[in-house]
mmCIF file of C-alpha atoms in Angstrom:
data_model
loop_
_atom_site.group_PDB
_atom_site.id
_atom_site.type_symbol
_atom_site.label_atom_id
_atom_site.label_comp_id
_atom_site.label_asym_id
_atom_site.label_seq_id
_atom_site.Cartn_x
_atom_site.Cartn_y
_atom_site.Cartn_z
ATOM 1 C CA UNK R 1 0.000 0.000 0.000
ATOM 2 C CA UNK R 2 2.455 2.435 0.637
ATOM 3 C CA UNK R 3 4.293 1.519 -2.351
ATOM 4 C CA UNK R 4 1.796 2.394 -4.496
ATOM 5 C CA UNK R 5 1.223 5.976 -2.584
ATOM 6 C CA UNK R 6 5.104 6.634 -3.368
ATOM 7 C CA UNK R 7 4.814 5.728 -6.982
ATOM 8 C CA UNK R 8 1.147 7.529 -7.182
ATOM 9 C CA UNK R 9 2.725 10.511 -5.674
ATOM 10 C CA UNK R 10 6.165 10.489 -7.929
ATOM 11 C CA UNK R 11 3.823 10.447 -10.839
ATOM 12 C CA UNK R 12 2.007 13.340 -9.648
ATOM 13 C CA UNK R 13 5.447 15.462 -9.425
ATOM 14 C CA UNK R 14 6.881 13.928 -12.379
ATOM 15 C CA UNK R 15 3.807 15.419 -14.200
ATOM 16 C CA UNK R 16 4.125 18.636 -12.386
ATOM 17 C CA UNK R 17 7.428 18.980 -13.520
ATOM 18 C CA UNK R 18 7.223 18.269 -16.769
ATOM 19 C CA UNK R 19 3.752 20.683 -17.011
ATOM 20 C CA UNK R 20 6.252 23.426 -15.599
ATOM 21 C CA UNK R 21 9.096 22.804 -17.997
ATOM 22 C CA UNK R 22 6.444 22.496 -21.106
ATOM 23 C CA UNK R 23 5.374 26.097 -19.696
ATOM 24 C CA UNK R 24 8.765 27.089 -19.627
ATOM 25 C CA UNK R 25 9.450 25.866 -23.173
ATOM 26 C CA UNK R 26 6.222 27.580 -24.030
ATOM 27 C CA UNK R 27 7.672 31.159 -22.511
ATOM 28 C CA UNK R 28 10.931 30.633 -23.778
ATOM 29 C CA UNK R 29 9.564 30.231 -27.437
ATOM 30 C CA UNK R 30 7.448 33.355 -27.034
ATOM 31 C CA UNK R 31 10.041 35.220 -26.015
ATOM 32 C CA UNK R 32 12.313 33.846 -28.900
ATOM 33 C CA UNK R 33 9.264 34.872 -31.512
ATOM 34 C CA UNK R 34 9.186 38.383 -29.859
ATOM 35 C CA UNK R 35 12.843 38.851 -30.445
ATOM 36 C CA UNK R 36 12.628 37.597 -34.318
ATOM 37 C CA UNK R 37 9.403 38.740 -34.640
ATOM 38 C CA UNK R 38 10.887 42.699 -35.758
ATOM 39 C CA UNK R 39 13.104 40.751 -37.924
ATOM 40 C CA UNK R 40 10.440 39.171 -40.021
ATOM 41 C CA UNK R 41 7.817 41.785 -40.025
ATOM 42 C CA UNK R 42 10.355 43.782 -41.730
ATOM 43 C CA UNK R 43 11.349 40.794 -44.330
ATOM 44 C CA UNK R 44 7.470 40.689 -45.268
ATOM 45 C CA UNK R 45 6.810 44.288 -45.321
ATOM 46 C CA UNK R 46 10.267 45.471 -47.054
ATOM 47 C CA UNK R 47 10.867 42.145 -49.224
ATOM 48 C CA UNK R 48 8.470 39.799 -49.779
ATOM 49 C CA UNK R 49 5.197 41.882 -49.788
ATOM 50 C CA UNK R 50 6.811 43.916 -52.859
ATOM 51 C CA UNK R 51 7.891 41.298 -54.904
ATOM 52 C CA UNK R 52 4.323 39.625 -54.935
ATOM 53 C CA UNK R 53 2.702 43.334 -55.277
ATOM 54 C CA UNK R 54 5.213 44.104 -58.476
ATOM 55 C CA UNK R 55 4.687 40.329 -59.540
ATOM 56 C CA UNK R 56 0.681 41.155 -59.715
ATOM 57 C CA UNK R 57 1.359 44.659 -60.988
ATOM 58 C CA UNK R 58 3.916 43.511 -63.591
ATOM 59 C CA UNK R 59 0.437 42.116 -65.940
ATOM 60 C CA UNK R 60 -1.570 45.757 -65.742
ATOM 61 C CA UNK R 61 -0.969 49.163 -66.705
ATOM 62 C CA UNK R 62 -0.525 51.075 -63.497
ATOM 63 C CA UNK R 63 0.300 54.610 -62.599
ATOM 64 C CA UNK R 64 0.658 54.789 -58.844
ATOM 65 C CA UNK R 65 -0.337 57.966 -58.460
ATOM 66 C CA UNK R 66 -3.548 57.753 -60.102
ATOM 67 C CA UNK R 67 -4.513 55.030 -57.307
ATOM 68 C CA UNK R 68 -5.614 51.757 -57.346
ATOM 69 C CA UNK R 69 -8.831 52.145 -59.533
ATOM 70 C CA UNK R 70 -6.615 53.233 -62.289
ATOM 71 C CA UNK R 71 -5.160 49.336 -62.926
ATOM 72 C CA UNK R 72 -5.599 47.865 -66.313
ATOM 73 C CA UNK R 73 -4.791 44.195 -66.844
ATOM 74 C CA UNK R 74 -3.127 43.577 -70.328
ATOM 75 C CA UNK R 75 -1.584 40.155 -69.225
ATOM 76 C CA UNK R 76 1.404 39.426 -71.075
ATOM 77 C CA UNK R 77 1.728 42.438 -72.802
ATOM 78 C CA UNK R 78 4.517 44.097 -70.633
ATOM 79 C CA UNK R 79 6.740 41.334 -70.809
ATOM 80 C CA UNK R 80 6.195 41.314 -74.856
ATOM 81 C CA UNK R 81 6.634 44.866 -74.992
ATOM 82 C CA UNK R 82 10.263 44.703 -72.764
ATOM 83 C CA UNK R 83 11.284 41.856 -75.429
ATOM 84 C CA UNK R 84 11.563 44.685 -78.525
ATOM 85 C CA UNK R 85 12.237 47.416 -75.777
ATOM 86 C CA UNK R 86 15.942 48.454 -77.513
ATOM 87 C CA UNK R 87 16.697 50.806 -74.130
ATOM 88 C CA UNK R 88 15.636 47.623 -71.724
ATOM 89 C CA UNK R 89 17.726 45.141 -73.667
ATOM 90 C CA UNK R 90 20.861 47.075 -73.885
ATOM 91 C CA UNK R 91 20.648 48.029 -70.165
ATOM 92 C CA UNK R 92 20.628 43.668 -69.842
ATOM 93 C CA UNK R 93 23.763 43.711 -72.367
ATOM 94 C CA UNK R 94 25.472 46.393 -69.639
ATOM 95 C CA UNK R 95 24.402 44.377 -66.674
ATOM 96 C CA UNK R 96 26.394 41.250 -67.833
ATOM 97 C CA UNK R 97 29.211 43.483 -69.112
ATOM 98 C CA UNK R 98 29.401 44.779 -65.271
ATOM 99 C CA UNK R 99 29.584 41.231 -63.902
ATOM 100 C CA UNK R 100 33.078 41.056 -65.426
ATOM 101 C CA UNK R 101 33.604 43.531 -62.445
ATOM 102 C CA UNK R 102 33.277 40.416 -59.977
ATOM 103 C CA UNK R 103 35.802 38.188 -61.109
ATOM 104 C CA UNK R 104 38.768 41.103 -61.600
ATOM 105 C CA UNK R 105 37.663 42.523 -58.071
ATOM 106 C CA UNK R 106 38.665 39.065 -56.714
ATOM 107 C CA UNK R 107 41.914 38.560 -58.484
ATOM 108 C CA UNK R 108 43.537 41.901 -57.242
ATOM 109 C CA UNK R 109 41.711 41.859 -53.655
ATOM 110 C CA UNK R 110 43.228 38.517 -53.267
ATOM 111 C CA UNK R 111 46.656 38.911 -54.057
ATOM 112 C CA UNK R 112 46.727 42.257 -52.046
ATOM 113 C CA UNK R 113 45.528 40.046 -49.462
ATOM 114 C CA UNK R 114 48.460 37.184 -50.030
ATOM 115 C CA UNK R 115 51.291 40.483 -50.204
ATOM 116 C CA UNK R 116 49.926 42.525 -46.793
ATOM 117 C CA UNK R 117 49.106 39.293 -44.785
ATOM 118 C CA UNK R 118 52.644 37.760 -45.533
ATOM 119 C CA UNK R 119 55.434 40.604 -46.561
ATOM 120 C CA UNK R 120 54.311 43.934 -45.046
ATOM 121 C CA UNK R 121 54.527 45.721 -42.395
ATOM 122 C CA UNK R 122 51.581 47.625 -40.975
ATOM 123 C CA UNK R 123 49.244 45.535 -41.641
ATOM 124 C CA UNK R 124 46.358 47.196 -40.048
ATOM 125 C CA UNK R 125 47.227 50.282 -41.822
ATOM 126 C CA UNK R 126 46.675 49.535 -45.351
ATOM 127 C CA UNK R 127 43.232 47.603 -44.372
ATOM 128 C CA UNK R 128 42.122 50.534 -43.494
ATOM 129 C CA UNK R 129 43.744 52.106 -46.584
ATOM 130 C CA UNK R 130 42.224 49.735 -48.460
ATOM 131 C CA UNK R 131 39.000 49.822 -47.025
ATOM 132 C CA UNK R 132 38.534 53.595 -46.529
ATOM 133 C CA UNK R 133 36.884 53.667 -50.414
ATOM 134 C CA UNK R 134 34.603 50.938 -49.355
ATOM 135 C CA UNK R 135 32.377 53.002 -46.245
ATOM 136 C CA UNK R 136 33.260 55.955 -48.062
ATOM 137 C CA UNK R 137 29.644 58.270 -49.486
ATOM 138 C CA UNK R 138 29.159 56.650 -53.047
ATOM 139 C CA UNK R 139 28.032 60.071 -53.970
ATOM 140 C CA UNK R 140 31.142 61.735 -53.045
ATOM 141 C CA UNK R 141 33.134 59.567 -54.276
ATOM 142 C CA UNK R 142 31.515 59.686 -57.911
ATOM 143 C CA UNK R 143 31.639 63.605 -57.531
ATOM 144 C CA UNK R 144 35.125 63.210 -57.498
ATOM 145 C CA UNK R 145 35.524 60.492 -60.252
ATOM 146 C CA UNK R 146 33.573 63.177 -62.084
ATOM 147 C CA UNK R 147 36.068 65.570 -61.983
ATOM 148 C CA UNK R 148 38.953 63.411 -62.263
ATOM 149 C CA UNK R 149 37.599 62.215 -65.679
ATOM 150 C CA UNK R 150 36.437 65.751 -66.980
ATOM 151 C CA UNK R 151 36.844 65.540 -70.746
ATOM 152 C CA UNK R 152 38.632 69.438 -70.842
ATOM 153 C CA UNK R 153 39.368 70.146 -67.229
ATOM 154 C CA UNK R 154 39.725 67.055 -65.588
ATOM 155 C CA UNK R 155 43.605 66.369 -63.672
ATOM 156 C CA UNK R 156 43.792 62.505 -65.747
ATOM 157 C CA UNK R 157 43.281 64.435 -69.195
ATOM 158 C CA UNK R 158 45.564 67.790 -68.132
ATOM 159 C CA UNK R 159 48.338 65.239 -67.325
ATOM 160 C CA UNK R 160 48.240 63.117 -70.823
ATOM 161 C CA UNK R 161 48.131 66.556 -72.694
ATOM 162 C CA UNK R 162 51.216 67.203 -70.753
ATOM 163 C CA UNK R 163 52.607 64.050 -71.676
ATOM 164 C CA UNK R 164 52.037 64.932 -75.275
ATOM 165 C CA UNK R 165 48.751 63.415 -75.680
ATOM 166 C CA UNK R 166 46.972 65.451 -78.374
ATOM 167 C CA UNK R 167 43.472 63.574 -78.388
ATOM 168 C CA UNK R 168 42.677 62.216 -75.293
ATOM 169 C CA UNK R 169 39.716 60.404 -74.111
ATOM 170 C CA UNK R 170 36.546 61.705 -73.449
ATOM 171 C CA UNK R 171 36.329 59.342 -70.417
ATOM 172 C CA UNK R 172 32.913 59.933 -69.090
ATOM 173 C CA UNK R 173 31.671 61.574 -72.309
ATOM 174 C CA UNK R 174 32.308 58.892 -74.371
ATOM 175 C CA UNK R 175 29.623 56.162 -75.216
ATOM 176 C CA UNK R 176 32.588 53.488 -76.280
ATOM 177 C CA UNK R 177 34.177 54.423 -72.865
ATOM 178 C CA UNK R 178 31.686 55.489 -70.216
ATOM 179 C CA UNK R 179 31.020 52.209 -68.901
ATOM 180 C CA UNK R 180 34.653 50.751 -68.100
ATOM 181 C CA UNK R 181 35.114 53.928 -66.120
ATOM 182 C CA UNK R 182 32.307 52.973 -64.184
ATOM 183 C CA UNK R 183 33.724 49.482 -63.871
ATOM 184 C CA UNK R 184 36.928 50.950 -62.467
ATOM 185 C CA UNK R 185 35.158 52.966 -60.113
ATOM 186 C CA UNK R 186 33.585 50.064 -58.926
ATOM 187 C CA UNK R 187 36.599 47.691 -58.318
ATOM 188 C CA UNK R 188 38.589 50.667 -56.822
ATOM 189 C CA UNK R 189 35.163 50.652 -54.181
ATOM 190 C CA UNK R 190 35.270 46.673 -53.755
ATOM 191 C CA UNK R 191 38.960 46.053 -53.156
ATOM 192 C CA UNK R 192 38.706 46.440 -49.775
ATOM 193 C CA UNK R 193 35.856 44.788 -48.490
ATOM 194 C CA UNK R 194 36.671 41.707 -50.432
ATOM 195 C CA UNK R 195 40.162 42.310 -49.527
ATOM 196 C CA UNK R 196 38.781 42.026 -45.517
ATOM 197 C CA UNK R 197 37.127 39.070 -45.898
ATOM 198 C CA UNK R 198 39.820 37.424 -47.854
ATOM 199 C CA UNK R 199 42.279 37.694 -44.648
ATOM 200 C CA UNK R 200 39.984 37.073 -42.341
ATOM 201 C CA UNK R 201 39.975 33.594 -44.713
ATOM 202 C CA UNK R 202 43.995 33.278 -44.885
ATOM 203 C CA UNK R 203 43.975 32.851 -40.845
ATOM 204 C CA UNK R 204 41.988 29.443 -41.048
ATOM 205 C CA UNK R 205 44.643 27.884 -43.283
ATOM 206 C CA UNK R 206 46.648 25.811 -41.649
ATOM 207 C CA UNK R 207 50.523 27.359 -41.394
ATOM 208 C CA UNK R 208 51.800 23.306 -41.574
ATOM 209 C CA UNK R 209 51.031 23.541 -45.261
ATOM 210 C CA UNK R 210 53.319 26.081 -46.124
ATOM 211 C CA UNK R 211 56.096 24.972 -44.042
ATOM 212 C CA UNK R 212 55.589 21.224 -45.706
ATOM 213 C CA UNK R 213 55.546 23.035 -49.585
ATOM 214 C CA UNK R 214 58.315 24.947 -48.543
ATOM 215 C CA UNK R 215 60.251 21.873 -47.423
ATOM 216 C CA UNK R 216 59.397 20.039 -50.615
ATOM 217 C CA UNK R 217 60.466 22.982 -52.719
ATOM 218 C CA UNK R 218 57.087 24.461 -53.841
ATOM 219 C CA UNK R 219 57.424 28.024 -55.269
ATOM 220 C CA UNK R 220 55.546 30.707 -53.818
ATOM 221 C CA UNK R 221 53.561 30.846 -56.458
ATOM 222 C CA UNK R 222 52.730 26.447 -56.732
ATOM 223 C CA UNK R 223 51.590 27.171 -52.856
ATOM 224 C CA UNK R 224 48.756 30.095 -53.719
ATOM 225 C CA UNK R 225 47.657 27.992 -56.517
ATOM 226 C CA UNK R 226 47.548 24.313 -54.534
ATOM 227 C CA UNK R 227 47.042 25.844 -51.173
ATOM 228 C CA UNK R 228 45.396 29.250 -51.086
ATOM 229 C CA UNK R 229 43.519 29.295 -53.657
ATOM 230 C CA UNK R 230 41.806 26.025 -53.015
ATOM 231 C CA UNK R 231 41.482 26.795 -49.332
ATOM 232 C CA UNK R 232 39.746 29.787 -49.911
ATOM 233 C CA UNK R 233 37.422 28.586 -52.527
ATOM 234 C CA UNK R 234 34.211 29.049 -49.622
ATOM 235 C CA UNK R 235 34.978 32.409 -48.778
ATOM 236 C CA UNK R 236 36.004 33.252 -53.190
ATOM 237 C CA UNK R 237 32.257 31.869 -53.773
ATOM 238 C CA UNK R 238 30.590 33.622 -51.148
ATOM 239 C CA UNK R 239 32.043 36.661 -52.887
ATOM 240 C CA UNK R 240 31.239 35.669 -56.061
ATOM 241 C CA UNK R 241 27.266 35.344 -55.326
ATOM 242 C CA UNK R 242 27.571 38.359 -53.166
ATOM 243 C CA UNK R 243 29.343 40.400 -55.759
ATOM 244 C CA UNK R 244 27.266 39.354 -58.869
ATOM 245 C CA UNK R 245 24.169 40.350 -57.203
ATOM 246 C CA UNK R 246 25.535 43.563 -56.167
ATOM 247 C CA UNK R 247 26.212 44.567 -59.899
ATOM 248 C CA UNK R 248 22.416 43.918 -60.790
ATOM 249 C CA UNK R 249 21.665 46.157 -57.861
ATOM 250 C CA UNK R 250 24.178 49.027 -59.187
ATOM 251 C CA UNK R 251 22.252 52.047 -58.978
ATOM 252 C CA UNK R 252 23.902 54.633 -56.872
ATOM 253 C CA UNK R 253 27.042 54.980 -58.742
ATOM 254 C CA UNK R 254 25.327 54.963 -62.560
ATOM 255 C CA UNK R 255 23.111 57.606 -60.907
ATOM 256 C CA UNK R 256 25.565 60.095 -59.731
ATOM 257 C CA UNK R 257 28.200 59.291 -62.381
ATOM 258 C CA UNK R 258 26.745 59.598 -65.662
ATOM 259 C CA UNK R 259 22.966 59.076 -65.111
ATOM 260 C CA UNK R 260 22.876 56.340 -67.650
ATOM 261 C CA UNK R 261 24.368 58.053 -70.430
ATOM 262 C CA UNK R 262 25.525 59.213 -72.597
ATOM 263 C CA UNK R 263 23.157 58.030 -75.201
ATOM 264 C CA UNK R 264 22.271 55.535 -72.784
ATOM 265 C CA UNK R 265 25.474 53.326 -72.692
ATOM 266 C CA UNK R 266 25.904 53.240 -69.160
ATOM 267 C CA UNK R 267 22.026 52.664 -68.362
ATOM 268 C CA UNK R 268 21.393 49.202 -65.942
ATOM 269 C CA UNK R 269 18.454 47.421 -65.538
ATOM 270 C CA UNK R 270 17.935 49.000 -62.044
ATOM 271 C CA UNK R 271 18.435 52.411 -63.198
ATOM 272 C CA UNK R 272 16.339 52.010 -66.084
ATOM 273 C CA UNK R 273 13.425 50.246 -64.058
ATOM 274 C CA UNK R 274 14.027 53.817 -61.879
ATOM 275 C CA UNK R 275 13.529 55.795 -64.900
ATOM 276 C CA UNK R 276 10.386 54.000 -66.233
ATOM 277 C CA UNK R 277 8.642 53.863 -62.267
ATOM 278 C CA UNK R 278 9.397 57.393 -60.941
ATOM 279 C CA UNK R 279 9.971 59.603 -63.949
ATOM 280 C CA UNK R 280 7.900 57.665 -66.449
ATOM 281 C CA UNK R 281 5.365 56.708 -64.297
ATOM 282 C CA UNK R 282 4.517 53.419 -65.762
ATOM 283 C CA UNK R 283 4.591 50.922 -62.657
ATOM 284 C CA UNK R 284 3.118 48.672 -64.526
ATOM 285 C CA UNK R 285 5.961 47.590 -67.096
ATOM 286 C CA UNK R 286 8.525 48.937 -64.669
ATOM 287 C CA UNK R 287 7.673 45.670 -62.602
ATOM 288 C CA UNK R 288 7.677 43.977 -64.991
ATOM 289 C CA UNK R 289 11.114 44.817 -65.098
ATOM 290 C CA UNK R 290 11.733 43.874 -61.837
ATOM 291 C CA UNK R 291 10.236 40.227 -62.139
ATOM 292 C CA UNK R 292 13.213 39.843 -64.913
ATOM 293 C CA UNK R 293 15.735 40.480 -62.995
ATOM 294 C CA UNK R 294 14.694 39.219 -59.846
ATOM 295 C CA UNK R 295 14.253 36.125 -62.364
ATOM 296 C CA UNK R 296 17.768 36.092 -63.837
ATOM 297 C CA UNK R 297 19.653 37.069 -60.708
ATOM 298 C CA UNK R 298 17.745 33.667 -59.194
ATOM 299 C CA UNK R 299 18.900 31.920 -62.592
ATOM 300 C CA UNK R 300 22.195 32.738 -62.438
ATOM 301 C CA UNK R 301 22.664 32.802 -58.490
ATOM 302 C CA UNK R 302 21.589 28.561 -59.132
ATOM 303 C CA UNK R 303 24.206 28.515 -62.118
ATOM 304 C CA UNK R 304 26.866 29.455 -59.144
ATOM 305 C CA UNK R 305 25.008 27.187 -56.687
ATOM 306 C CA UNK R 306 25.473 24.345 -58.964
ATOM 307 C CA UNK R 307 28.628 24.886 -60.405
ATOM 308 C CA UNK R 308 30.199 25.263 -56.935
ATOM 309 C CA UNK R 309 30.312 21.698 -56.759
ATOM 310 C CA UNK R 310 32.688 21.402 -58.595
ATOM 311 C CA UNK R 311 35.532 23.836 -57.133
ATOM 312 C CA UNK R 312 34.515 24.537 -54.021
ATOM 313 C CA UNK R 313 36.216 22.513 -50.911
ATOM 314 C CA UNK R 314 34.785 22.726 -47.581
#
């Protein structure tokens, strides 16, 4: 008999316990929704929400500030029209000329990463050398790109007339030129925030490596090919994704720069999709824009997915 009190009575407080500790669990994950809860409001609201409003608005002709009542649906029509749209389509042909951006961003951040993290002194210096352009105002720093490549006036131009240079380039002015200046504007930006987070990766590799290719007489060069390189390849994709998306999202440069021109040969997708939406004022097909490229950048942001595979070693 008073056995089974003692087991009644345990099973009493082993239910009260764990009816306490499922109420703890309970609070616990309220208070852990509470804390993420900011987090995703703001994903829905700022993210999500728009791309299924400019995914319904990309099939109607829409001015927002005629309201609501004002939509049209014309299905398909947009996404026909962008097809023969000349100024769209060469704004694509820029984008994918920009992505070339990516890869020579890498190449130089990484070997300034090899010489400061192994032969100089000062290290911390030229990081933040390096990375000064990075957190520097994009518009400031296109104001003074501007007047660096000034066709007549500009310091670059004054210096090859000097030089003897009769003709020189129009830089900025120039529709064969206008967009590699951009480019370099762009890497010069980049260098040092990939140039960070490529040193941050050359302190994970293991310092045995080196001292076993120098013993078996690997140049320095054999060792950042086999070694480096291949150690790196995680933090080199991550880059890569990073960096090709950040091209399609190039706006702030292209619109302090040169404004898309001239004659257009600078103009992006994002820019352009900023002309037709705010200056335009034809949501409709400019969401319709933005369903493309949220498209491709998914397209080729699988491409890298997929191919990493292949070369990257974890």
């Amino acid at each position: 008999m008073a056995n089974n009190t003692h087991t009644h009575s345990s099973t009493l407080s082993n239910a009260k316990v764990k009816r306490r500790s499922s109420i703890a669990q309970i609070r616990e994950d309220l208070i852990g929704y509470a804390f993420v809860a900011p987090m995703v409001l703001g994903l829905f609201v700022f993210t999500l929400f728009p791309i299924i409003a400019s995914f319904f608005l990309s099939f109607t002709d829409w001015n927002f500030v005629a309201g609501f009542s004002k939509v049209k649906f014309l299905g398909l029509d947009n996404f026909i029209k962008l097809v023969h749209d000349s100024v769209f389509l060469l704004s694509l042909k820029n984008n994918m000329i920009l992505m070339i951006v990516v890869p020579l961003t890498l190449i130089i951040s990484l070997l300034l990463a090899v010489v400061i993290d192994k032969k100089i002194y000062l290290k911390d210096f030229f990081k933040v050398i390096y990375f000064i352009p990075y957190i520097s105002s994009v518009v400031a720093v296109a104001i003074v790109f501007q007047v660096l490549f000034h066709p007549t006036y500009g310091p670059l131009n004054q210096i090859l007339m000097d030089l003897g240079v009769a003709n020189p380039p129009k830089w900025l002015a120039d529709p064969d030129v206008a967009l590699y200046c951009v480019m370099g504007l762009m890497i010069w930006i980049s260098i040092g925030y990939n140039m960070i987070i490529f040193m941050a990766g050359l302190q994970s590799i293991p310092k045995d490596l080196y001292e076993a290719a120098d013993i078996d007489g690997a140049s320095k060069f054999r060792q950042l090919m086999s070694i480096t390189v291949p150690l790196l390849s995680p933090t080199t994709f991550f880059l890569l994704v990073t960096g090709i998306i950040g091209t399609f999202k190039a706006f702030d440069v292209i619109s302090v720069l040169t404004g898309g021109g001239p004659a257009n040969s600078t103009t992006v997708v994002v820019y352009r999709l900023y002309e037709t939406a705010f200056v335009n004022l034809q949501s409709g097909y400019a969401s319709a824009m933005a369903i493309v490229l949220l498209l491709l950048v998914l397209l080729i942001t699988l491409v890298q997915w997929l191919g990493q595979r292949r070369w990257v070693n974890y």
